[in-house]
mmCIF file of C-alpha atoms in Angstrom:
data_model
loop_
_atom_site.group_PDB
_atom_site.id
_atom_site.type_symbol
_atom_site.label_atom_id
_atom_site.label_comp_id
_atom_site.label_asym_id
_atom_site.label_seq_id
_atom_site.Cartn_x
_atom_site.Cartn_y
_atom_site.Cartn_z
ATOM 1 C CA MET A 187 13.177 129.533 -15.493
ATOM 2 C CA ASP A 188 13.011 125.648 -15.763
ATOM 3 C CA VAL A 189 15.665 123.989 -17.792
ATOM 4 C CA PRO A 190 14.323 121.074 -19.846
ATOM 5 C CA VAL A 191 15.865 117.627 -19.049
ATOM 6 C CA SER A 192 16.893 115.527 -21.952
ATOM 7 C CA GLU A 193 15.691 111.918 -22.400
ATOM 8 C CA SER A 194 19.197 110.525 -22.017
ATOM 9 C CA VAL A 195 19.619 112.115 -18.631
ATOM 10 C CA LYS A 196 16.282 110.714 -17.472
ATOM 11 C CA ARG A 197 17.283 107.301 -18.673
ATOM 12 C CA LYS A 198 20.605 107.396 -16.775
ATOM 13 C CA ARG A 199 18.878 108.486 -13.591
ATOM 14 C CA GLN A 200 16.363 105.657 -13.895
ATOM 15 C CA VAL A 201 19.120 103.089 -14.450
ATOM 16 C CA ARG A 202 20.992 104.335 -11.396
ATOM 17 C CA ARG A 203 17.794 104.115 -9.346
ATOM 18 C CA TRP A 204 17.154 100.544 -10.443
ATOM 19 C CA CYS A 205 20.760 99.586 -9.783
ATOM 20 C CA LEU A 206 20.528 101.038 -6.274
ATOM 21 C CA VAL A 207 17.312 99.127 -5.558
ATOM 22 C CA GLY A 208 18.812 95.939 -6.964
ATOM 23 C CA GLY A 209 21.907 96.363 -4.822
ATOM 24 C CA ILE A 210 19.810 96.853 -1.740
ATOM 25 C CA VAL A 211 17.752 93.718 -2.546
ATOM 26 C CA VAL A 212 20.912 91.668 -3.133
ATOM 27 C CA ALA A 213 22.425 92.936 0.129
ATOM 28 C CA LEU A 214 19.285 92.059 2.046
ATOM 29 C CA ALA A 215 19.212 88.589 0.501
ATOM 30 C CA ALA A 216 22.862 87.991 1.379
ATOM 31 C CA MET A 217 22.302 89.179 4.927
ATOM 32 C CA THR A 218 19.260 86.891 5.274
ATOM 33 C CA LEU A 219 21.182 83.893 3.947
ATOM 34 C CA GLY A 220 24.095 84.579 6.280
ATOM 35 C CA LEU A 221 21.882 84.981 9.287
ATOM 36 C CA SER A 222 20.067 81.727 8.464
ATOM 37 C CA ARG A 223 23.371 79.877 8.464
ATOM 38 C CA LEU A 224 24.518 81.231 11.808
ATOM 39 C CA GLN A 225 24.272 78.748 14.741
ATOM 40 C CA PRO A 226 22.378 79.838 17.864
ATOM 41 C CA ALA A 227 24.537 81.218 20.607
ATOM 42 C CA ALA A 228 25.817 78.537 23.052
ATOM 43 C CA PRO A 229 24.108 78.739 26.467
ATOM 44 C CA SER A 230 26.197 79.787 29.436
ATOM 45 C CA VAL A 231 26.491 77.524 32.500
ATOM 46 C CA ASP A 232 28.019 78.359 35.864
ATOM 47 C CA LYS A 233 31.001 76.055 36.269
ATOM 48 C CA SER A 234 30.914 76.238 40.089
ATOM 49 C CA GLY A 235 27.600 74.372 40.153
ATOM 50 C CA LEU A 236 28.811 71.449 38.057
ATOM 51 C CA ILE A 237 30.389 68.161 39.135
ATOM 52 C CA MET A 238 33.307 67.109 36.932
ATOM 53 C CA ASP A 239 35.795 64.280 36.816
ATOM 54 C CA THR A 240 38.784 63.220 34.734
ATOM 55 C CA VAL A 241 38.931 59.910 32.832
ATOM 56 C CA LYS A 242 41.571 57.584 34.275
ATOM 57 C CA ARG A 243 43.035 54.185 33.391
ATOM 58 C CA GLY A 244 43.781 51.562 36.009
ATOM 59 C CA GLN A 245 42.024 49.236 38.424
ATOM 60 C CA MET A 246 38.295 49.811 38.823
ATOM 61 C CA LEU A 247 36.441 48.348 41.798
ATOM 62 C CA ARG A 248 32.928 47.144 40.988
ATOM 63 C CA ASP A 249 30.559 47.118 43.913
ATOM 64 C CA VAL A 250 26.894 47.534 44.797
ATOM 65 C CA ARG A 251 25.329 49.188 47.799
ATOM 66 C CA GLY A 252 22.119 48.738 49.742
ATOM 67 C CA ASN A 253 20.432 49.574 53.005
ATOM 68 C CA GLY A 254 19.406 46.993 55.561
ATOM 69 C CA THR A 255 19.227 45.965 59.206
ATOM 70 C CA LEU A 256 21.069 43.745 61.653
ATOM 71 C CA VAL A 257 19.183 40.520 62.315
ATOM 72 C CA PRO A 258 20.018 37.680 64.756
ATOM 73 C CA GLU A 259 21.183 34.534 62.993
ATOM 74 C CA ASP A 260 19.511 32.337 65.614
ATOM 75 C CA ILE A 261 15.868 33.270 66.255
ATOM 76 C CA ARG A 262 13.374 30.963 67.916
ATOM 77 C CA TRP A 263 9.628 31.398 68.058
ATOM 78 C CA ILE A 264 8.244 29.764 71.208
ATOM 79 C CA SER A 265 4.793 28.163 70.869
ATOM 80 C CA THR A 266 2.435 26.262 73.164
ATOM 81 C CA ALA A 267 2.355 22.456 73.066
ATOM 82 C CA ASN A 268 -1.303 22.417 74.167
ATOM 83 C CA ALA A 269 -4.087 24.850 74.898
ATOM 84 C CA GLY A 270 -4.050 26.683 78.214
ATOM 85 C CA ARG A 271 -4.882 29.834 80.112
ATOM 86 C CA VAL A 272 -2.096 32.288 80.946
ATOM 87 C CA GLY A 273 -1.546 32.129 84.691
ATOM 88 C CA GLN A 274 1.600 34.169 85.210
ATOM 89 C CA ILE A 275 4.135 36.037 83.065
ATOM 90 C CA LEU A 276 7.542 35.612 84.719
ATOM 91 C CA VAL A 277 9.916 37.452 82.321
ATOM 92 C CA LEU A 278 9.582 40.745 80.475
ATOM 93 C CA PRO A 279 10.920 41.528 76.960
ATOM 94 C CA GLY A 280 14.542 42.615 76.911
ATOM 95 C CA ALA A 281 15.633 40.208 79.665
ATOM 96 C CA GLN A 282 18.456 37.705 79.265
ATOM 97 C CA VAL A 283 17.150 34.134 79.375
ATOM 98 C CA LYS A 284 18.599 30.622 79.394
ATOM 99 C CA SER A 285 17.205 27.549 77.707
ATOM 100 C CA ASN A 286 15.327 26.407 80.842
ATOM 101 C CA THR A 287 14.043 29.850 81.870
ATOM 102 C CA VAL A 288 10.266 29.752 82.361
ATOM 103 C CA LEU A 289 8.670 32.637 80.468
ATOM 104 C CA VAL A 290 4.965 31.989 81.041
ATOM 105 C CA GLU A 291 2.985 29.584 83.215
ATOM 106 C CA LEU A 292 -0.205 28.142 81.723
ATOM 107 C CA SER A 293 -2.990 26.172 83.356
ATOM 108 C CA ASN A 294 -5.073 23.367 81.821
ATOM 109 C CA PRO A 295 -6.983 21.027 84.212
ATOM 110 C CA GLU A 296 -7.703 18.544 81.421
ATOM 111 C CA VAL A 297 -4.011 18.039 80.699
ATOM 112 C CA GLU A 298 -3.233 17.587 84.391
ATOM 113 C CA GLN A 299 -6.120 15.099 84.828
ATOM 114 C CA ALA A 300 -4.960 13.122 81.786
ATOM 115 C CA ALA A 301 -1.490 12.807 83.321
ATOM 116 C CA PHE A 302 -3.019 11.689 86.641
ATOM 117 C CA ASP A 303 -5.123 9.018 84.895
ATOM 118 C CA ALA A 304 -2.139 7.808 82.869
ATOM 119 C CA GLU A 305 -0.069 7.451 86.043
ATOM 120 C CA TRP A 306 -2.682 5.255 87.753
ATOM 121 C CA ALA A 307 -3.194 3.195 84.594
ATOM 122 C CA LEU A 308 0.541 2.494 84.572
ATOM 123 C CA LYS A 309 0.522 1.504 88.233
ATOM 124 C CA ALA A 310 -2.360 -0.919 87.589
ATOM 125 C CA ALA A 311 -0.540 -2.472 84.639
ATOM 126 C CA GLU A 312 2.657 -2.836 86.693
ATOM 127 C CA ALA A 313 0.676 -4.542 89.481
ATOM 128 C CA THR A 314 -0.891 -6.896 86.925
ATOM 129 C CA LEU A 315 2.581 -7.694 85.604
ATOM 130 C CA ALA A 316 3.878 -8.452 89.093
ATOM 131 C CA ASN A 317 0.872 -10.701 89.838
ATOM 132 C CA LEU A 318 1.336 -12.479 86.511
ATOM 133 C CA ARG A 319 4.974 -13.196 87.343
ATOM 134 C CA VAL A 320 3.930 -14.753 90.658
ATOM 135 C CA GLN A 321 1.266 -16.885 88.991
ATOM 136 C CA LEU A 322 3.597 -18.048 86.261
ATOM 137 C CA ASP A 323 6.330 -18.842 88.787
ATOM 138 C CA SER A 324 3.784 -20.902 90.788
ATOM 139 C CA GLN A 325 2.679 -22.750 87.664
ATOM 140 C CA LYS A 326 6.274 -23.502 86.812
ATOM 141 C CA LEU A 327 6.942 -24.900 90.299
ATOM 142 C CA THR A 328 3.827 -27.090 90.000
ATOM 143 C CA GLN A 329 4.999 -28.420 86.666
ATOM 144 C CA GLN A 330 8.504 -28.990 87.992
ATOM 145 C CA SER A 331 6.937 -31.008 90.848
ATOM 146 C CA ALA A 332 4.958 -33.053 88.319
ATOM 147 C CA VAL A 333 8.138 -33.733 86.356
ATOM 148 C CA ALA A 334 9.947 -34.817 89.511
ATOM 149 C CA THR A 335 7.073 -37.160 90.487
ATOM 150 C CA ALA A 336 6.932 -38.689 86.997
ATOM 151 C CA GLU A 337 10.693 -39.167 87.061
ATOM 152 C CA ALA A 338 10.514 -40.876 90.485
ATOM 153 C CA ASN A 339 7.701 -43.177 89.375
ATOM 154 C CA TYR A 340 9.589 -44.089 86.248
ATOM 155 C CA SER A 341 12.776 -44.763 88.215
ATOM 156 C CA THR A 342 10.872 -47.075 90.620
ATOM 157 C CA ALA A 343 9.191 -48.962 87.770
ATOM 158 C CA GLN A 344 12.484 -49.314 85.944
ATOM 159 C CA LEU A 345 14.103 -50.684 89.113
ATOM 160 C CA ASP A 346 11.315 -53.269 89.531
ATOM 161 C CA TYR A 347 11.760 -54.309 85.919
ATOM 162 C CA ASP A 348 15.530 -54.711 86.363
ATOM 163 C CA VAL A 349 15.026 -56.878 89.488
ATOM 164 C CA ASN A 350 12.412 -59.035 87.812
ATOM 165 C CA ALA A 351 14.633 -59.405 84.769
ATOM 166 C CA ASP A 352 17.474 -60.779 86.972
ATOM 167 C CA LEU A 353 15.132 -63.128 88.777
ATOM 168 C CA ALA A 354 13.584 -64.271 85.520
ATOM 169 C CA LYS A 355 16.983 -65.475 84.330
ATOM 170 C CA ASN A 356 17.004 -68.004 87.214
ATOM 171 C CA GLY A 357 13.338 -68.897 86.667
ATOM 172 C CA LEU A 358 12.232 -67.243 89.858
ATOM 173 C CA VAL A 359 9.798 -64.782 88.204
ATOM 174 C CA PRO A 360 7.215 -65.799 85.690
ATOM 175 C CA ALA A 361 7.420 -64.245 82.226
ATOM 176 C CA LEU A 362 4.032 -62.544 82.673
ATOM 177 C CA ILE A 363 5.192 -60.560 85.686
ATOM 178 C CA LEU A 364 8.334 -59.565 83.792
ATOM 179 C CA LYS A 365 6.226 -58.268 80.896
ATOM 180 C CA GLU A 366 3.947 -56.338 83.267
ATOM 181 C CA SER A 367 6.915 -54.659 84.940
ATOM 182 C CA LYS A 368 8.360 -53.822 81.508
ATOM 183 C CA ALA A 369 5.089 -52.289 80.302
ATOM 184 C CA LYS A 370 4.720 -50.262 83.491
ATOM 185 C CA ALA A 371 8.261 -48.897 83.198
ATOM 186 C CA ASP A 372 7.701 -47.929 79.541
ATOM 187 C CA GLU A 373 4.407 -46.212 80.399
ATOM 188 C CA LEU A 374 5.930 -44.211 83.223
ATOM 189 C CA LEU A 375 8.833 -43.215 80.909
ATOM 190 C CA LYS A 376 6.374 -41.768 78.408
ATOM 191 C CA LEU A 377 4.594 -39.889 81.203
ATOM 192 C CA PHE A 378 7.945 -38.524 82.383
ATOM 193 C CA GLU A 379 8.832 -37.278 78.880
ATOM 194 C CA ILE A 380 5.380 -35.681 78.504
ATOM 195 C CA GLU A 381 5.776 -33.841 81.798
ATOM 196 C CA LYS A 382 9.208 -32.563 80.710
ATOM 197 C CA LYS A 383 7.712 -31.236 77.451
ATOM 198 C CA ARG A 384 5.005 -29.515 79.476
ATOM 199 C CA LEU A 385 7.724 -27.888 81.583
ATOM 200 C CA ASP A 386 9.476 -26.641 78.453
ATOM 201 C CA MET A 387 6.184 -25.342 77.074
ATOM 202 C CA THR A 388 5.547 -23.609 80.388
ATOM 203 C CA ASP A 389 8.753 -21.615 79.945
ATOM 204 C CA ASP A 390 7.716 -20.513 76.452
ATOM 205 C CA ALA A 391 4.205 -19.611 77.595
ATOM 206 C CA THR A 392 5.645 -17.677 80.535
ATOM 207 C CA LYS A 393 7.888 -15.629 78.242
ATOM 208 C CA ALA A 394 4.996 -14.870 75.842
ATOM 209 C CA GLN A 395 2.608 -13.764 78.608
ATOM 210 C CA LEU A 396 5.257 -11.661 80.313
ATOM 211 C CA ALA A 397 6.232 -10.063 76.975
ATOM 212 C CA ALA A 398 2.611 -9.114 76.256
ATOM 213 C CA GLN A 399 2.143 -7.563 79.690
ATOM 214 C CA ASP A 400 5.543 -5.854 79.449
ATOM 215 C CA ALA A 401 4.417 -4.286 76.154
ATOM 216 C CA THR A 402 1.274 -2.994 77.834
ATOM 217 C CA VAL A 403 3.327 -1.533 80.679
ATOM 218 C CA SER A 404 5.789 0.081 78.216
ATOM 219 C CA GLN A 405 2.927 1.588 76.220
ATOM 220 C CA LEU A 406 1.312 3.043 79.337
ATOM 221 C CA ARG A 407 4.707 4.331 80.539
ATOM 222 C CA ALA A 408 5.256 6.096 77.187
ATOM 223 C CA GLN A 409 1.769 7.596 77.419
ATOM 224 C CA LEU A 410 2.534 8.798 80.947
ATOM 225 C CA ASP A 411 5.823 10.350 79.778
ATOM 226 C CA LEU A 412 3.918 12.175 77.015
ATOM 227 C CA LYS A 413 1.264 13.392 79.449
ATOM 228 C CA ARG A 414 3.939 14.551 81.869
ATOM 229 C CA ARG A 415 5.725 16.429 79.077
ATOM 230 C CA LEU A 416 2.452 18.127 78.222
ATOM 231 C CA VAL A 417 2.051 19.105 81.858
ATOM 232 C CA ASP A 418 5.634 20.361 81.930
ATOM 233 C CA ALA A 419 4.967 22.263 78.704
ATOM 234 C CA LEU A 420 2.397 24.333 80.583
ATOM 235 C CA GLN A 421 5.523 26.098 81.831
ATOM 236 C CA VAL A 422 6.625 27.714 78.573
ATOM 237 C CA ARG A 423 10.438 27.864 78.513
ATOM 238 C CA ALA A 424 12.831 29.888 76.380
ATOM 239 C CA GLY A 425 14.440 26.837 74.769
ATOM 240 C CA MET A 426 17.708 28.666 74.047
ATOM 241 C CA GLU A 427 20.064 31.194 75.562
ATOM 242 C CA GLY A 428 19.497 34.730 74.379
ATOM 243 C CA VAL A 429 17.257 37.750 74.847
ATOM 244 C CA LEU A 430 13.474 37.712 75.058
ATOM 245 C CA GLN A 431 12.515 40.104 72.267
ATOM 246 C CA ARG A 432 8.735 40.075 72.451
ATOM 247 C CA PHE A 433 5.605 38.173 73.461
ATOM 248 C CA GLY A 434 3.218 36.975 70.761
ATOM 249 C CA ASP A 435 3.777 36.967 67.006
ATOM 250 C CA LEU A 436 4.196 39.973 64.728
ATOM 251 C CA SER A 437 0.480 40.085 63.889
ATOM 252 C CA GLN A 438 -0.591 40.615 67.487
ATOM 253 C CA THR A 439 -1.238 44.220 68.426
ATOM 254 C CA THR A 440 -1.982 43.618 72.126
ATOM 255 C CA PRO A 441 0.569 42.217 74.580
ATOM 256 C CA LEU A 442 0.173 38.869 76.296
ATOM 257 C CA GLN A 443 -1.929 39.166 79.448
ATOM 258 C CA ALA A 444 -2.678 36.999 82.493
ATOM 259 C CA GLY A 445 -5.939 35.127 82.055
ATOM 260 C CA GLN A 446 -5.669 35.063 78.265
ATOM 261 C CA GLN A 447 -6.703 31.758 76.664
ATOM 262 C CA LEU A 448 -4.204 30.320 74.171
ATOM 263 C CA THR A 449 -4.796 27.561 71.660
ATOM 264 C CA ALA A 450 -2.415 24.684 71.010
ATOM 265 C CA GLY A 451 0.449 25.846 68.792
ATOM 266 C CA ALA A 452 -0.109 29.545 69.526
ATOM 267 C CA ILE A 453 3.009 31.756 69.367
ATOM 268 C CA VAL A 454 3.959 32.884 72.869
ATOM 269 C CA ALA A 455 7.305 34.661 72.475
ATOM 270 C CA ARG A 456 10.378 35.239 70.339
ATOM 271 C CA VAL A 457 13.884 34.650 71.697
ATOM 272 C CA ALA A 458 17.030 35.617 69.791
ATOM 273 C CA ASN A 459 20.735 35.103 70.311
ATOM 274 C CA GLN A 460 22.015 38.670 70.047
ATOM 275 C CA ALA A 461 25.627 37.573 70.301
ATOM 276 C CA LYS A 462 25.579 36.499 66.648
ATOM 277 C CA LEU A 463 24.043 38.976 64.200
ATOM 278 C CA LYS A 464 23.999 39.188 60.412
ATOM 279 C CA ALA A 465 23.223 42.026 58.023
ATOM 280 C CA VAL A 466 20.169 41.700 55.779
ATOM 281 C CA LEU A 467 20.536 44.104 52.836
ATOM 282 C CA LYS A 468 18.069 45.246 50.201
ATOM 283 C CA ILE A 469 19.845 45.536 46.823
ATOM 284 C CA ALA A 470 18.163 46.975 43.718
ATOM 285 C CA GLU A 471 17.325 44.070 41.421
ATOM 286 C CA THR A 472 19.064 45.814 38.499
ATOM 287 C CA GLN A 473 22.336 45.696 40.456
ATOM 288 C CA ALA A 474 21.944 42.271 42.088
ATOM 289 C CA ARG A 475 22.542 40.143 38.996
ATOM 290 C CA ASP A 476 26.309 39.865 39.578
ATOM 291 C CA ILE A 477 26.159 39.134 43.328
ATOM 292 C CA ALA A 478 27.532 35.690 44.226
ATOM 293 C CA PHE A 479 28.069 33.672 47.387
ATOM 294 C CA GLY A 480 31.228 34.440 49.314
ATOM 295 C CA GLN A 481 31.803 37.912 47.864
ATOM 296 C CA PRO A 482 33.364 40.307 50.415
ATOM 297 C CA ALA A 483 31.244 43.064 51.880
ATOM 298 C CA GLN A 484 31.565 46.044 54.201
ATOM 299 C CA ILE A 485 28.781 46.814 56.691
ATOM 300 C CA ASP A 486 28.606 50.387 57.991
ATOM 301 C CA THR A 487 26.855 50.483 61.382
ATOM 302 C CA ARG A 488 27.394 54.253 61.631
ATOM 303 C CA ASN A 489 29.577 53.450 64.608
ATOM 304 C CA GLY A 490 32.182 51.509 62.671
ATOM 305 C CA VAL A 491 32.619 49.378 59.538
ATOM 306 C CA VAL A 492 32.577 45.574 59.876
ATOM 307 C CA PRO A 493 33.826 43.185 57.150
ATOM 308 C CA GLY A 494 31.646 40.298 56.049
ATOM 309 C CA HIS A 495 30.757 38.006 53.165
ATOM 310 C CA VAL A 496 27.599 37.061 51.251
ATOM 311 C CA THR A 497 25.907 33.905 52.589
ATOM 312 C CA ARG A 498 22.420 34.002 51.033
ATOM 313 C CA ILE A 499 20.731 35.572 48.013
ATOM 314 C CA ASP A 500 16.955 35.593 47.890
ATOM 315 C CA PRO A 501 15.879 33.903 44.638
ATOM 316 C CA ALA A 502 12.908 36.263 44.233
ATOM 317 C CA ALA A 503 12.728 40.050 44.027
ATOM 318 C CA GLU A 504 10.265 42.018 46.130
ATOM 319 C CA ASN A 505 9.297 45.645 45.504
ATOM 320 C CA GLY A 506 12.209 46.038 43.106
ATOM 321 C CA THR A 507 14.864 44.779 45.531
ATOM 322 C CA VAL A 508 16.633 41.502 46.268
ATOM 323 C CA THR A 509 17.360 40.445 49.854
ATOM 324 C CA VAL A 510 20.996 39.517 50.495
ATOM 325 C CA ASP A 511 22.317 38.104 53.790
ATOM 326 C CA VAL A 512 25.845 39.040 54.857
ATOM 327 C CA ALA A 513 27.641 37.135 57.629
ATOM 328 C CA LEU A 514 29.904 39.338 59.730
ATOM 329 C CA ASP A 515 33.557 38.321 59.963
ATOM 330 C CA ALA A 516 34.525 40.565 62.879
ATOM 331 C CA ALA A 517 33.078 41.729 66.161
ATOM 332 C CA LEU A 518 30.395 44.391 66.022
ATOM 333 C CA PRO A 519 31.071 47.780 67.607
ATOM 334 C CA LYS A 520 29.427 48.709 70.869
ATOM 335 C CA GLY A 521 25.793 49.651 70.565
ATOM 336 C CA ALA A 522 25.066 47.243 67.708
ATOM 337 C CA ARG A 523 21.791 45.430 68.279
ATOM 338 C CA PRO A 524 19.020 43.717 66.288
ATOM 339 C CA ASP A 525 17.005 45.905 63.886
ATOM 340 C CA LEU A 526 19.790 48.509 63.766
ATOM 341 C CA SER A 527 19.819 50.243 60.357
ATOM 342 C CA VAL A 528 23.042 49.704 58.407
ATOM 343 C CA ASP A 529 24.512 50.418 54.968
ATOM 344 C CA GLY A 530 26.227 47.609 53.101
ATOM 345 C CA THR A 531 28.648 47.574 50.161
ATOM 346 C CA ILE A 532 29.312 44.302 48.326
ATOM 347 C CA GLU A 533 32.475 43.983 46.219
ATOM 348 C CA LEU A 534 31.662 42.285 42.897
ATOM 349 C CA GLU A 535 35.066 42.271 41.153
ATOM 350 C CA ARG A 536 38.177 44.301 40.354
ATOM 351 C CA LEU A 537 38.660 45.258 36.693
ATOM 352 C CA GLU A 538 42.296 45.717 35.712
ATOM 353 C CA ASN A 539 43.634 48.272 33.207
ATOM 354 C CA VAL A 540 40.336 49.834 32.138
ATOM 355 C CA LEU A 541 39.232 53.379 31.384
ATOM 356 C CA TYR A 542 36.828 54.659 34.004
ATOM 357 C CA VAL A 543 35.384 57.802 35.461
ATOM 358 C CA ASN A 544 33.158 58.688 38.343
ATOM 359 C CA ARG A 545 29.617 57.665 37.589
ATOM 360 C CA PRO A 546 27.527 60.374 35.880
ATOM 361 C CA VAL A 547 23.954 61.009 36.931
ATOM 362 C CA GLN A 548 22.413 59.128 34.022
ATOM 363 C CA GLY A 549 25.140 56.508 33.618
ATOM 364 C CA GLN A 550 23.843 52.932 33.286
ATOM 365 C CA ALA A 551 25.722 49.735 32.471
ATOM 366 C CA ASP A 552 26.198 48.908 28.782
ATOM 367 C CA ALA A 553 24.498 52.127 27.624
ATOM 368 C CA LYS A 554 25.296 54.834 25.073
ATOM 369 C CA ILE A 555 24.860 58.398 26.308
ATOM 370 C CA GLY A 556 26.034 61.900 25.480
ATOM 371 C CA LEU A 557 28.446 63.525 27.913
ATOM 372 C CA PHE A 558 29.784 67.080 27.853
ATOM 373 C CA LYS A 559 33.582 67.031 27.484
ATOM 374 C CA VAL A 560 35.431 70.139 28.648
ATOM 375 C CA VAL A 561 37.534 71.793 25.889
ATOM 376 C CA ASP A 562 39.181 75.136 25.161
ATOM 377 C CA ALA A 563 41.047 75.164 28.469
ATOM 378 C CA GLY A 564 37.831 74.865 30.422
ATOM 379 C CA ALA A 565 35.933 77.647 28.613
ATOM 380 C CA THR A 566 33.633 75.379 26.628
ATOM 381 C CA ALA A 567 32.071 71.924 26.832
ATOM 382 C CA VAL A 568 30.911 69.905 23.822
ATOM 383 C CA ARG A 569 28.621 66.897 23.775
ATOM 384 C CA VAL A 570 30.311 63.659 22.713
ATOM 385 C CA PRO A 571 28.772 60.172 22.364
ATOM 386 C CA VAL A 572 30.159 57.772 24.964
ATOM 387 C CA LYS A 573 29.752 53.998 25.207
ATOM 388 C CA LEU A 574 29.655 52.730 28.805
ATOM 389 C CA GLY A 575 30.534 49.295 30.209
ATOM 390 C CA HIS A 576 30.472 47.909 33.720
ATOM 391 C CA THR A 577 29.233 50.066 36.583
ATOM 392 C CA SER A 578 29.787 50.264 40.309
ATOM 393 C CA VAL A 579 28.429 52.439 43.066
ATOM 394 C CA THR A 580 30.730 55.379 42.254
ATOM 395 C CA SER A 581 32.524 54.505 38.996
ATOM 396 C CA ILE A 582 31.685 53.429 35.462
ATOM 397 C CA GLU A 583 33.790 51.871 32.707
ATOM 398 C CA ILE A 584 34.403 53.828 29.474
ATOM 399 C CA LEU A 585 34.447 51.632 26.378
ATOM 400 C CA ASP A 586 34.497 54.312 23.660
ATOM 401 C CA GLY A 587 34.211 58.061 23.145
ATOM 402 C CA LEU A 588 36.683 59.349 25.756
ATOM 403 C CA GLY A 589 40.390 59.052 26.459
ATOM 404 C CA ILE A 590 42.749 59.329 29.378
ATOM 405 C CA GLY A 591 42.776 62.820 30.816
ATOM 406 C CA ASP A 592 39.477 63.944 29.286
ATOM 407 C CA GLN A 593 37.434 66.000 31.711
ATOM 408 C CA VAL A 594 33.664 65.435 31.594
ATOM 409 C CA ILE A 595 30.648 66.879 33.359
ATOM 410 C CA LEU A 596 28.868 64.363 35.626
ATOM 411 C CA SER A 597 25.952 66.559 36.700
ATOM 412 C CA ASP A 598 22.431 66.260 35.301
ATOM 413 C CA MET A 599 22.533 68.189 31.991
ATOM 414 C CA SER A 600 19.058 67.230 30.762
ATOM 415 C CA GLN A 601 17.953 70.887 30.604
ATOM 416 C CA TRP A 602 20.570 71.439 27.856
ATOM 417 C CA ASP A 603 19.594 68.438 25.736
ATOM 418 C CA ALA A 604 18.987 70.770 22.778
ATOM 419 C CA ALA A 605 22.551 72.158 22.910
ATOM 420 C CA ASP A 606 25.650 70.392 21.710
ATOM 421 C CA ARG A 607 27.963 73.075 23.081
ATOM 422 C CA ILE A 608 27.861 75.177 26.247
ATOM 423 C CA ARG A 609 30.010 78.002 27.576
ATOM 424 C CA LEU A 610 31.433 77.533 31.049
ATOM 425 C CA ASN A 611 31.578 80.651 33.185
#
């Protein structure tokens, strides 16, 4: 038998039901709000695969590094003085040569004929000069004879005049005869003076004619010397002591061969003094701005390290690198030779009393980056903003964001750019 439920009981049950629903809704809302405020779980990273370092204070060495090769300081390209055909190749690449060592013999009949003609032209001019000297000497003797004759005639006429003058004082010689003897003596004196002037002029004329012919002989002798040098240049010599590195220039793909025709000025060979080598380094242009002349350097030949110093900096960059020449200050180890690949490190400066750490993967000079600093006794790492200063090959200066003893992660952490905290396992 059903018992009727009163209205008050129904009302209480309905209130309890609505209170229960309201409580559930409030609980769900609180849970949703709490979950929305929770941070995502920090990703876990294997500590063994990370590279870390501790921030230190002290002296930091700034340096830059680049690859390069050993190059002879003294290289000479040997070229032909005139055109010619290769007759004989006397030395092969790799051989030691001296300055007068003949590398290649050329032939050129035109050059040899020109030297032959110049020699005979010189001989003809020298013969003409000798004949001219004889002629001029003969002319001078003739003029000297004329001077002597004029002097003798004048002396005789003067003597007659003196005698007649003495006789005329005693009235033994008429005045007319005295005047005639005086006039004759004066005339012969003038002739004597004229002949002496001619003799003097003969000396001047002789010097002028001999000087002109001497100039012709000197010109022909210089031409003969030039022709002979051209003939001698058909024997192409090394020009310096060293090692014959190659025949032809770098653009030639085929070796020099007997019978090959060469033009004037063609490159025949390259000779280098291998006793004195330098290192030619390629430095990234972003790192080369602080390189200066005289800075110390270390050249690693993979068979020993040789000290050196910077002697030349290429003013232009090529393919993103700057060429830097380093003179070596010590003897090279055995086995060092031209074109040997080397690694070079150039010391820029030493910074005193600065904060520094080993260079992180993305560390650049004067940049601001985020680095993960290890906290919680090595269990966690948090990202902190760090301001960087000067850089070197292995180290970088810390200007702000880290302190002495802070341990940071140097590895590439780009895959965790979205996380500000990571767990270290």
